Amino acid sequence: PSSATVAKGGSKAFTITADEGWQIADVLVDGKSVGAVSSYTFENVKAGHTIEALFRAEHQIADPDDTGVSAWLNTKEHNAYLHGYTDGSFGPGHNMTRAEAAQMFYNLLLDQDAAKTASFDDVASDAWYADAVNTLASIGILQGVGGSRFAPERSITRAEFTAIAMRFAKLDTRGEASFSDVSKDDWFYGQVVGAVRYGWITGYEDGTFRPNHTITRAEAAVLTNRLLARSPDERYVDAHSGGIRQFSDMTSGHWAYYPIMEAANSHDYEKTTNSERWLQPEP
């Protein structure tokens, strides 16, 4: 409503709903942001207040042929690119390390035989991630942390992961990142804008992106699926749960269960209008 009357000392709740194709970008109360909340309650009202909702169009996930990702990564074959641990778990809430991120993208890389011209003092030649780190660094996708070090076991932040993902794409910085904790002075601002524009990231319900928080393995799977324009066939997964790779610490009730099934299981598929349909393997 354009206005509402509240008895002095009373309360008034507002519910904010976006139309189809739109999402809440921010809510301003008395001109100050309270985040992209779906409801707000004025309590103990004793004076006039204003509430304003800002909306932005939902971004469809961009075609990897258009973003340039398909020139670097295998987007045609839906091979598994993330794997679990030797104990049968996946660790969806574990922080992804820089080594794990490197290996994940290397698993998708089209030219794994690119000349290795880079190396790091803390990446042993026989380390399980050595080929991944050195190859991706050689083609300009990965960077070290200074002093000829890569810090493979260090957890990677959401901003760092987004920046790496964007190096596989044409950097499109038109528009802006309307996250309350991302500013134009941040080194990663352009990469976040591009990832939002391509539909790879949406942030949290409170309107933040949390760039300096570490990214979990589940979050990495979700973002990477979007980068590749891959989506799980939930019906197929449910009907064939006994015939696909599962993990001891994952159930269908986990928020990222289906995206992780997409990332961890090789499968044939056919594209539908807004998703994909997994195909039964030939006997």
PDB file of C-alpha atoms in Angstrom:
ATOM      1  CA  PRO A   1       0.000   0.000   0.000  1.00  0.00           C
ATOM      2  CA  SER A   2       1.057   3.601  -0.520  1.00  0.00           C
ATOM      3  CA  SER A   3       0.209   4.343   3.103  1.00  0.00           C
ATOM      4  CA  ALA A   4      -1.032   2.601   6.240  1.00  0.00           C
ATOM      5  CA  THR A   5      -2.370   3.807   9.571  1.00  0.00           C
ATOM      6  CA  VAL A   6      -1.087   2.319  12.821  1.00  0.00           C
ATOM      7  CA  ALA A   7      -2.341   3.062  16.317  1.00  0.00           C
ATOM      8  CA  LYS A   8       0.261   4.726  18.521  1.00  0.00           C
ATOM      9  CA  GLY A   9       2.355   2.053  20.207  1.00  0.00           C
ATOM     10  CA  GLY A  10       1.021  -0.621  17.879  1.00  0.00           C
ATOM     11  CA  SER A  11       2.760  -2.799  15.321  1.00  0.00           C
ATOM     12  CA  LYS A  12       2.427  -3.213  11.573  1.00  0.00           C
ATOM     13  CA  ALA A  13       3.868  -6.052   9.486  1.00  0.00           C
ATOM     14  CA  PHE A  14       4.580  -5.798   5.789  1.00  0.00           C
ATOM     15  CA  THR A  15       5.075  -8.775   3.497  1.00  0.00           C
ATOM     16  CA  ILE A  16       7.123  -8.180   0.362  1.00  0.00           C
ATOM     17  CA  THR A  17       6.583 -10.405  -2.655  1.00  0.00           C
ATOM     18  CA  ALA A  18       8.296 -10.145  -6.019  1.00  0.00           C
ATOM     19  CA  ASP A  19       6.375 -10.700  -9.224  1.00  0.00           C
ATOM     20  CA  GLU A  20       7.339 -13.636 -11.413  1.00  0.00           C
ATOM     21  CA  GLY A  21      10.656 -12.993 -13.089  1.00  0.00           C
ATOM     22  CA  TRP A  22      11.759 -10.564 -10.393  1.00  0.00           C
ATOM     23  CA  GLN A  23      13.485 -10.815  -7.019  1.00  0.00           C
ATOM     24  CA  ILE A  24      13.837  -8.557  -4.006  1.00  0.00           C
ATOM     25  CA  ALA A  25      17.039  -6.534  -4.295  1.00  0.00           C
ATOM     26  CA  ASP A  26      16.787  -4.493  -1.087  1.00  0.00           C
ATOM     27  CA  VAL A  27      14.342  -3.077   1.434  1.00  0.00           C
ATOM     28  CA  LEU A  28      14.798   0.430   2.803  1.00  0.00           C
ATOM     29  CA  VAL A  29      13.272   1.429   6.135  1.00  0.00           C
ATOM     30  CA  ASP A  30      13.411   5.163   6.724  1.00  0.00           C
ATOM     31  CA  GLY A  31      15.904   5.283   3.886  1.00  0.00           C
ATOM     32  CA  LYS A  32      18.288   2.709   5.386  1.00  0.00           C
ATOM     33  CA  SER A  33      18.848  -0.782   4.009  1.00  0.00           C
ATOM     34  CA  VAL A  34      17.637  -3.774   6.021  1.00  0.00           C
ATOM     35  CA  GLY A  35      18.613  -6.257   3.305  1.00  0.00           C
ATOM     36  CA  ALA A  36      16.581  -8.221   0.773  1.00  0.00           C
ATOM     37  CA  VAL A  37      14.044  -9.370   3.372  1.00  0.00           C
ATOM     38  CA  SER A  38      10.616 -10.764   2.496  1.00  0.00           C
ATOM     39  CA  SER A  39       8.904  -9.225   5.528  1.00  0.00           C
ATOM     40  CA  TYR A  40       9.415  -6.387   7.986  1.00  0.00           C
ATOM     41  CA  THR A  41       7.537  -5.425  11.135  1.00  0.00           C
ATOM     42  CA  PHE A  42       7.351  -1.940  12.642  1.00  0.00           C
ATOM     43  CA  GLU A  43       6.967  -2.337  16.399  1.00  0.00           C
ATOM     44  CA  ASN A  44       5.869   0.172  19.063  1.00  0.00           C
ATOM     45  CA  VAL A  45       5.097   2.768  16.415  1.00  0.00           C
ATOM     46  CA  LYS A  46       5.203   6.336  17.754  1.00  0.00           C
ATOM     47  CA  ALA A  47       6.076   8.306  14.635  1.00  0.00           C
ATOM     48  CA  GLY A  48       5.842   8.161  10.877  1.00  0.00           C
ATOM     49  CA  HIS A  49       8.067   5.719   9.002  1.00  0.00           C
ATOM     50  CA  THR A  50       8.674   4.757   5.400  1.00  0.00           C
ATOM     51  CA  ILE A  51       9.345   1.391   3.826  1.00  0.00           C
ATOM     52  CA  GLU A  52      10.456   0.924   0.240  1.00  0.00           C
ATOM     53  CA  ALA A  53      11.101  -2.299  -1.635  1.00  0.00           C
ATOM     54  CA  LEU A  54      13.547  -2.441  -4.537  1.00  0.00           C
ATOM     55  CA  PHE A  55      13.386  -5.238  -7.090  1.00  0.00           C
ATOM     56  CA  ARG A  56      15.656  -6.552  -9.821  1.00  0.00           C
ATOM     57  CA  ALA A  57      14.992  -8.885 -12.692  1.00  0.00           C
ATOM     58  CA  GLU A  58      15.945 -12.504 -12.138  1.00  0.00           C
ATOM     59  CA  HIS A  59      18.856 -13.477 -14.322  1.00  0.00           C
ATOM     60  CA  GLN A  60      18.516 -16.557 -16.437  1.00  0.00           C
ATOM     61  CA  ILE A  61      21.633 -18.687 -16.434  1.00  0.00           C
ATOM     62  CA  ALA A  62      23.700 -17.643 -19.431  1.00  0.00           C
ATOM     63  CA  ASP A  63      24.565 -20.087 -22.203  1.00  0.00           C
ATOM     64  CA  PRO A  64      28.229 -21.109 -21.785  1.00  0.00           C
ATOM     65  CA  ASP A  65      28.655 -20.703 -25.531  1.00  0.00           C
ATOM     66  CA  ASP A  66      27.765 -17.038 -25.077  1.00  0.00           C
ATOM     67  CA  THR A  67      29.880 -16.435 -21.978  1.00  0.00           C
ATOM     68  CA  GLY A  68      32.939 -18.067 -23.500  1.00  0.00           C
ATOM     69  CA  VAL A  69      33.109 -20.849 -20.892  1.00  0.00           C
ATOM     70  CA  SER A  70      32.649 -23.535 -23.558  1.00  0.00           C
ATOM     71  CA  ALA A  71      35.956 -22.514 -25.128  1.00  0.00           C
ATOM     72  CA  TRP A  72      37.770 -23.562 -21.944  1.00  0.00           C
ATOM     73  CA  LEU A  73      35.677 -26.191 -20.193  1.00  0.00           C
ATOM     74  CA  ASN A  74      33.784 -29.304 -21.261  1.00  0.00           C
ATOM     75  CA  THR A  75      30.170 -28.184 -21.193  1.00  0.00           C
ATOM     76  CA  LYS A  76      28.887 -30.733 -23.719  1.00  0.00           C
ATOM     77  CA  GLU A  77      29.635 -33.977 -21.894  1.00  0.00           C
ATOM     78  CA  HIS A  78      28.212 -34.140 -18.403  1.00  0.00           C
ATOM     79  CA  ASN A  79      31.063 -35.991 -16.736  1.00  0.00           C
ATOM     80  CA  ALA A  80      31.562 -36.067 -12.982  1.00  0.00           C
ATOM     81  CA  TYR A  81      33.875 -33.266 -11.921  1.00  0.00           C
ATOM     82  CA  LEU A  82      33.611 -33.460  -8.116  1.00  0.00           C
ATOM     83  CA  HIS A  83      34.365 -36.517  -6.029  1.00  0.00           C
ATOM     84  CA  GLY A  84      33.940 -37.555  -2.424  1.00  0.00           C
ATOM     85  CA  TYR A  85      36.447 -38.681   0.164  1.00  0.00           C
ATOM     86  CA  THR A  86      37.832 -42.167   0.687  1.00  0.00           C
ATOM     87  CA  ASP A  87      35.488 -42.745   3.622  1.00  0.00           C
ATOM     88  CA  GLY A  88      32.460 -42.428   1.333  1.00  0.00           C
ATOM     89  CA  SER A  89      31.482 -38.913   2.436  1.00  0.00           C
ATOM     90  CA  PHE A  90      31.265 -35.750   0.361  1.00  0.00           C
ATOM     91  CA  GLY A  91      31.666 -33.072   3.024  1.00  0.00           C
ATOM     92  CA  PRO A  92      29.118 -30.583   1.629  1.00  0.00           C
ATOM     93  CA  GLY A  93      29.735 -28.143   4.463  1.00  0.00           C
ATOM     94  CA  HIS A  94      33.522 -28.441   4.361  1.00  0.00           C
ATOM     95  CA  ASN A  95      35.432 -25.418   3.158  1.00  0.00           C
ATOM     96  CA  MET A  96      36.815 -25.971  -0.335  1.00  0.00           C
ATOM     97  CA  THR A  97      40.583 -25.673  -0.468  1.00  0.00           C
ATOM     98  CA  ARG A  98      42.539 -23.963  -3.218  1.00  0.00           C
ATOM     99  CA  ALA A  99      43.875 -27.359  -4.286  1.00  0.00           C
ATOM    100  CA  GLU A 100      40.360 -28.822  -4.509  1.00  0.00           C
ATOM    101  CA  ALA A 101      39.171 -25.853  -6.571  1.00  0.00           C
ATOM    102  CA  ALA A 102      42.108 -26.275  -8.936  1.00  0.00           C
ATOM    103  CA  GLN A 103      41.475 -30.000  -9.367  1.00  0.00           C
ATOM    104  CA  MET A 104      37.760 -29.452  -9.906  1.00  0.00           C
ATOM    105  CA  PHE A 105      38.295 -26.982 -12.749  1.00  0.00           C
ATOM    106  CA  TYR A 106      41.102 -29.113 -14.196  1.00  0.00           C
ATOM    107  CA  ASN A 107      38.688 -32.063 -14.354  1.00  0.00           C
ATOM    108  CA  LEU A 108      36.571 -29.936 -16.701  1.00  0.00           C
ATOM    109  CA  LEU A 109      39.414 -28.385 -18.701  1.00  0.00           C
ATOM    110  CA  LEU A 110      39.378 -29.160 -22.426  1.00  0.00           C
ATOM    111  CA  ASP A 111      43.140 -28.761 -22.925  1.00  0.00           C
ATOM    112  CA  GLN A 112      44.708 -30.645 -20.036  1.00  0.00           C
ATOM    113  CA  ASP A 113      47.925 -31.029 -22.051  1.00  0.00           C
ATOM    114  CA  ALA A 114      48.654 -27.300 -22.176  1.00  0.00           C
ATOM    115  CA  ALA A 115      52.330 -26.501 -21.660  1.00  0.00           C
ATOM    116  CA  LYS A 116      53.228 -26.127 -17.985  1.00  0.00           C
ATOM    117  CA  THR A 117      55.288 -22.970 -17.618  1.00  0.00           C
ATOM    118  CA  ALA A 118      54.388 -22.195 -13.997  1.00  0.00           C
ATOM    119  CA  SER A 119      55.252 -23.898 -10.726  1.00  0.00           C
ATOM    120  CA  PHE A 120      55.133 -23.105  -7.012  1.00  0.00           C
ATOM    121  CA  ASP A 121      57.544 -23.868  -4.200  1.00  0.00           C
ATOM    122  CA  ASP A 122      54.772 -25.354  -2.037  1.00  0.00           C
ATOM    123  CA  VAL A 123      53.328 -27.610  -4.763  1.00  0.00           C
ATOM    124  CA  ALA A 124      55.342 -30.823  -4.879  1.00  0.00           C
ATOM    125  CA  SER A 125      55.642 -32.418  -8.290  1.00  0.00           C
ATOM    126  CA  ASP A 126      54.012 -35.616  -7.006  1.00  0.00           C
ATOM    127  CA  ALA A 127      51.125 -33.907  -5.193  1.00  0.00           C
ATOM    128  CA  TRP A 128      47.688 -35.122  -6.304  1.00  0.00           C
ATOM    129  CA  TYR A 129      46.817 -31.585  -7.400  1.00  0.00           C
ATOM    130  CA  ALA A 130      50.166 -30.651  -9.025  1.00  0.00           C
ATOM    131  CA  ASP A 131      49.101 -31.084 -12.660  1.00  0.00           C
ATOM    132  CA  ALA A 132      45.895 -29.152 -12.014  1.00  0.00           C
ATOM    133  CA  VAL A 133      47.563 -26.228 -10.245  1.00  0.00           C
ATOM    134  CA  ASN A 134      50.508 -25.885 -12.609  1.00  0.00           C
ATOM    135  CA  THR A 135      48.417 -26.229 -15.773  1.00  0.00           C
ATOM    136  CA  LEU A 136      45.776 -23.717 -14.707  1.00  0.00           C
ATOM    137  CA  ALA A 137      48.424 -21.286 -13.498  1.00  0.00           C
ATOM    138  CA  SER A 138      50.253 -21.609 -16.813  1.00  0.00           C
ATOM    139  CA  ILE A 139      47.166 -20.614 -18.816  1.00  0.00           C
ATOM    140  CA  GLY A 140      46.390 -17.675 -16.536  1.00  0.00           C
ATOM    141  CA  ILE A 141      43.437 -19.065 -14.605  1.00  0.00           C
ATOM    142  CA  LEU A 142      45.101 -19.471 -11.209  1.00  0.00           C
ATOM    143  CA  GLN A 143      47.390 -17.110  -9.349  1.00  0.00           C
ATOM    144  CA  GLY A 144      49.676 -17.659  -6.391  1.00  0.00           C
ATOM    145  CA  VAL A 145      49.604 -15.893  -3.045  1.00  0.00           C
ATOM    146  CA  GLY A 146      53.059 -14.310  -3.366  1.00  0.00           C
ATOM    147  CA  GLY A 147      56.580 -15.529  -2.736  1.00  0.00           C
ATOM    148  CA  SER A 148      56.244 -18.299  -5.335  1.00  0.00           C
ATOM    149  CA  ARG A 149      53.644 -19.992  -3.149  1.00  0.00           C
ATOM    150  CA  PHE A 150      50.176 -21.295  -4.017  1.00  0.00           C
ATOM    151  CA  ALA A 151      48.913 -22.242  -0.522  1.00  0.00           C
ATOM    152  CA  PRO A 152      47.085 -25.355  -1.762  1.00  0.00           C
ATOM    153  CA  GLU A 153      45.575 -26.318   1.600  1.00  0.00           C
ATOM    154  CA  ARG A 154      44.201 -22.865   2.369  1.00  0.00           C
ATOM    155  CA  SER A 155      40.416 -22.480   2.177  1.00  0.00           C
ATOM    156  CA  ILE A 156      39.258 -20.406  -0.774  1.00  0.00           C
ATOM    157  CA  THR A 157      36.907 -17.468  -0.277  1.00  0.00           C
ATOM    158  CA  ARG A 158      33.704 -16.828  -2.166  1.00  0.00           C
ATOM    159  CA  ALA A 159      35.264 -13.796  -3.861  1.00  0.00           C
ATOM    160  CA  GLU A 160      38.368 -15.737  -4.904  1.00  0.00           C
ATOM    161  CA  PHE A 161      36.307 -18.632  -6.267  1.00  0.00           C
ATOM    162  CA  THR A 162      34.079 -16.248  -8.236  1.00  0.00           C
ATOM    163  CA  ALA A 163      37.126 -14.496  -9.690  1.00  0.00           C
ATOM    164  CA  ILE A 164      38.586 -17.824 -10.857  1.00  0.00           C
ATOM    165  CA  ALA A 165      35.274 -18.844 -12.417  1.00  0.00           C
ATOM    166  CA  MET A 166      35.057 -15.529 -14.270  1.00  0.00           C
ATOM    167  CA  ARG A 167      38.493 -16.060 -15.834  1.00  0.00           C
ATOM    168  CA  PHE A 168      36.877 -18.739 -17.981  1.00  0.00           C
ATOM    169  CA  ALA A 169      34.328 -16.194 -19.275  1.00  0.00           C
ATOM    170  CA  LYS A 170      34.159 -12.905 -21.090  1.00  0.00           C
ATOM    171  CA  LEU A 171      34.108 -10.273 -18.357  1.00  0.00           C
ATOM    172  CA  ASP A 172      30.775  -8.459 -18.664  1.00  0.00           C
ATOM    173  CA  THR A 173      30.614  -5.728 -16.019  1.00  0.00           C
ATOM    174  CA  ARG A 174      27.509  -3.925 -17.226  1.00  0.00           C
ATOM    175  CA  GLY A 175      25.115  -3.266 -14.374  1.00  0.00           C
ATOM    176  CA  GLU A 176      25.994  -3.377 -10.705  1.00  0.00           C
ATOM    177  CA  ALA A 177      26.248  -5.760  -7.779  1.00  0.00           C
ATOM    178  CA  SER A 178      23.524  -4.763  -5.355  1.00  0.00           C
ATOM    179  CA  PHE A 179      24.904  -6.636  -2.358  1.00  0.00           C
ATOM    180  CA  SER A 180      25.151  -4.668   0.864  1.00  0.00           C
ATOM    181  CA  ASP A 181      28.685  -5.966   1.507  1.00  0.00           C
ATOM    182  CA  VAL A 182      30.144  -5.472  -1.993  1.00  0.00           C
ATOM    183  CA  SER A 183      31.365  -2.039  -3.061  1.00  0.00           C
ATOM    184  CA  LYS A 184      32.845  -0.638  -6.262  1.00  0.00           C
ATOM    185  CA  ASP A 185      36.205  -0.273  -4.508  1.00  0.00           C
ATOM    186  CA  ASP A 186      36.536  -4.032  -3.964  1.00  0.00           C
ATOM    187  CA  TRP A 187      39.101  -5.791  -6.155  1.00  0.00           C
ATOM    188  CA  PHE A 188      36.527  -8.428  -7.071  1.00  0.00           C
ATOM    189  CA  TYR A 189      33.649  -6.037  -7.861  1.00  0.00           C
ATOM    190  CA  GLY A 190      33.742  -6.520 -11.642  1.00  0.00           C
ATOM    191  CA  GLN A 191      33.895 -10.299 -11.284  1.00  0.00           C
ATOM    192  CA  VAL A 192      30.884 -10.314  -8.962  1.00  0.00           C
ATOM    193  CA  VAL A 193      28.930  -8.070 -11.341  1.00  0.00           C
ATOM    194  CA  GLY A 194      29.726 -10.428 -14.205  1.00  0.00           C
ATOM    195  CA  ALA A 195      28.773 -13.530 -12.223  1.00  0.00           C
ATOM    196  CA  VAL A 196      25.462 -11.922 -11.241  1.00  0.00           C
ATOM    197  CA  ARG A 197      24.792 -10.917 -14.832  1.00  0.00           C
ATOM    198  CA  TYR A 198      25.420 -14.482 -16.009  1.00  0.00           C
ATOM    199  CA  GLY A 199      23.093 -15.869 -13.328  1.00  0.00           C
ATOM    200  CA  TRP A 200      25.845 -17.734 -11.494  1.00  0.00           C
ATOM    201  CA  ILE A 201      25.409 -16.083  -8.092  1.00  0.00           C
ATOM    202  CA  THR A 202      22.443 -14.627  -6.244  1.00  0.00           C
ATOM    203  CA  GLY A 203      23.767 -14.042  -2.736  1.00  0.00           C
ATOM    204  CA  TYR A 204      21.940 -14.643   0.518  1.00  0.00           C
ATOM    205  CA  GLU A 205      18.424 -13.762   1.620  1.00  0.00           C
ATOM    206  CA  ASP A 206      19.709 -10.882   3.751  1.00  0.00           C
ATOM    207  CA  GLY A 207      21.081  -9.151   0.642  1.00  0.00           C
ATOM    208  CA  THR A 208      24.737 -10.005   1.276  1.00  0.00           C
ATOM    209  CA  PHE A 209      27.286 -11.879  -0.816  1.00  0.00           C
ATOM    210  CA  ARG A 210      29.783 -12.542   2.013  1.00  0.00           C
ATOM    211  CA  PRO A 211      32.809 -12.287  -0.278  1.00  0.00           C
ATOM    212  CA  ASN A 212      35.386 -12.975   2.416  1.00  0.00           C
ATOM    213  CA  HIS A 213      33.634 -16.056   3.775  1.00  0.00           C
ATOM    214  CA  THR A 214      35.089 -19.364   2.657  1.00  0.00           C
ATOM    215  CA  ILE A 215      33.079 -21.221   0.047  1.00  0.00           C
ATOM    216  CA  THR A 216      31.817 -24.677   0.925  1.00  0.00           C
ATOM    217  CA  ARG A 217      32.000 -27.684  -1.365  1.00  0.00           C
ATOM    218  CA  ALA A 218      28.211 -27.587  -1.727  1.00  0.00           C
ATOM    219  CA  GLU A 219      28.225 -23.902  -2.707  1.00  0.00           C
ATOM    220  CA  ALA A 220      31.030 -24.536  -5.197  1.00  0.00           C
ATOM    221  CA  ALA A 221      29.011 -27.306  -6.841  1.00  0.00           C
ATOM    222  CA  VAL A 222      25.972 -25.050  -7.214  1.00  0.00           C
ATOM    223  CA  LEU A 223      27.944 -22.175  -8.748  1.00  0.00           C
ATOM    224  CA  THR A 224      29.892 -24.454 -11.086  1.00  0.00           C
ATOM    225  CA  ASN A 225      26.738 -26.158 -12.337  1.00  0.00           C
ATOM    226  CA  ARG A 226      25.413 -22.718 -13.257  1.00  0.00           C
ATOM    227  CA  LEU A 227      28.668 -21.790 -14.972  1.00  0.00           C
ATOM    228  CA  LEU A 228      28.324 -24.963 -17.075  1.00  0.00           C
ATOM    229  CA  ALA A 229      24.533 -24.539 -17.502  1.00  0.00           C
ATOM    230  CA  ARG A 230      24.046 -27.983 -15.944  1.00  0.00           C
ATOM    231  CA  SER A 231      21.031 -28.858 -13.817  1.00  0.00           C
ATOM    232  CA  PRO A 232      20.048 -32.103 -12.061  1.00  0.00           C
ATOM    233  CA  ASP A 233      17.117 -34.261 -13.099  1.00  0.00           C
ATOM    234  CA  GLU A 234      15.540 -34.695  -9.669  1.00  0.00           C
ATOM    235  CA  ARG A 235      13.008 -37.278 -10.860  1.00  0.00           C
ATOM    236  CA  TYR A 236      15.719 -39.460 -12.359  1.00  0.00           C
ATOM    237  CA  VAL A 237      17.908 -39.167  -9.280  1.00  0.00           C
ATOM    238  CA  ASP A 238      15.028 -40.162  -7.003  1.00  0.00           C
ATOM    239  CA  ALA A 239      14.032 -43.097  -9.211  1.00  0.00           C
ATOM    240  CA  HIS A 240      17.590 -44.407  -9.656  1.00  0.00           C
ATOM    241  CA  SER A 241      19.164 -43.508  -6.320  1.00  0.00           C
ATOM    242  CA  GLY A 242      20.533 -47.023  -5.932  1.00  0.00           C
ATOM    243  CA  GLY A 243      22.320 -46.909  -9.265  1.00  0.00           C
ATOM    244  CA  ILE A 244      24.187 -43.621  -8.962  1.00  0.00           C
ATOM    245  CA  ARG A 245      27.000 -42.441  -6.717  1.00  0.00           C
ATOM    246  CA  GLN A 246      25.741 -41.510  -3.276  1.00  0.00           C
ATOM    247  CA  PHE A 247      27.544 -40.230  -0.200  1.00  0.00           C
ATOM    248  CA  SER A 248      27.275 -41.331   3.407  1.00  0.00           C
ATOM    249  CA  ASP A 249      26.723 -37.786   4.674  1.00  0.00           C
ATOM    250  CA  MET A 250      24.158 -36.700   2.062  1.00  0.00           C
ATOM    251  CA  THR A 251      20.394 -37.255   1.928  1.00  0.00           C
ATOM    252  CA  SER A 252      17.779 -35.896  -0.436  1.00  0.00           C
ATOM    253  CA  GLY A 253      16.782 -33.446   2.289  1.00  0.00           C
ATOM    254  CA  HIS A 254      20.047 -31.532   2.029  1.00  0.00           C
ATOM    255  CA  TRP A 255      19.616 -28.208   0.214  1.00  0.00           C
ATOM    256  CA  ALA A 256      22.413 -29.052  -2.263  1.00  0.00           C
ATOM    257  CA  TYR A 257      21.753 -32.787  -2.649  1.00  0.00           C
ATOM    258  CA  TYR A 258      20.580 -32.643  -6.262  1.00  0.00           C
ATOM    259  CA  PRO A 259      23.248 -30.181  -7.495  1.00  0.00           C
ATOM    260  CA  ILE A 260      25.890 -32.410  -5.906  1.00  0.00           C
ATOM    261  CA  MET A 261      24.391 -35.460  -7.645  1.00  0.00           C
ATOM    262  CA  GLU A 262      24.743 -33.523 -10.906  1.00  0.00           C
ATOM    263  CA  ALA A 263      28.381 -32.711 -10.176  1.00  0.00           C
ATOM    264  CA  ALA A 264      29.391 -36.157  -8.926  1.00  0.00           C
ATOM    265  CA  ASN A 265      27.712 -38.464 -11.480  1.00  0.00           C
ATOM    266  CA  SER A 266      28.559 -38.773 -15.160  1.00  0.00           C
ATOM    267  CA  HIS A 267      25.396 -39.071 -17.236  1.00  0.00           C
ATOM    268  CA  ASP A 268      23.892 -38.750 -20.669  1.00  0.00           C
ATOM    269  CA  TYR A 269      21.207 -36.110 -20.981  1.00  0.00           C
ATOM    270  CA  GLU A 270      19.021 -34.084 -23.260  1.00  0.00           C
ATOM    271  CA  LYS A 271      18.167 -30.449 -22.804  1.00  0.00           C
ATOM    272  CA  THR A 272      14.623 -29.351 -22.059  1.00  0.00           C
ATOM    273  CA  THR A 273      13.262 -25.808 -22.023  1.00  0.00           C
ATOM    274  CA  ASN A 274      14.585 -24.807 -18.604  1.00  0.00           C
ATOM    275  CA  SER A 275      16.488 -27.854 -17.404  1.00  0.00           C
ATOM    276  CA  GLU A 276      17.809 -31.206 -18.537  1.00  0.00           C
ATOM    277  CA  ARG A 277      16.554 -34.771 -18.574  1.00  0.00           C
ATOM    278  CA  TRP A 278      18.937 -37.544 -17.669  1.00  0.00           C
ATOM    279  CA  LEU A 279      18.864 -40.535 -20.005  1.00  0.00           C
ATOM    280  CA  GLN A 280      18.966 -44.177 -19.018  1.00  0.00           C
ATOM    281  CA  PRO A 281      22.353 -45.643 -20.016  1.00  0.00           C
ATOM    282  CA  GLU A 282      22.350 -48.219 -22.782  1.00  0.00           C
ATOM    283  CA  PRO A 283      22.458 -51.809 -21.373  1.00  0.00           C
TER     284      PRO A 283
END
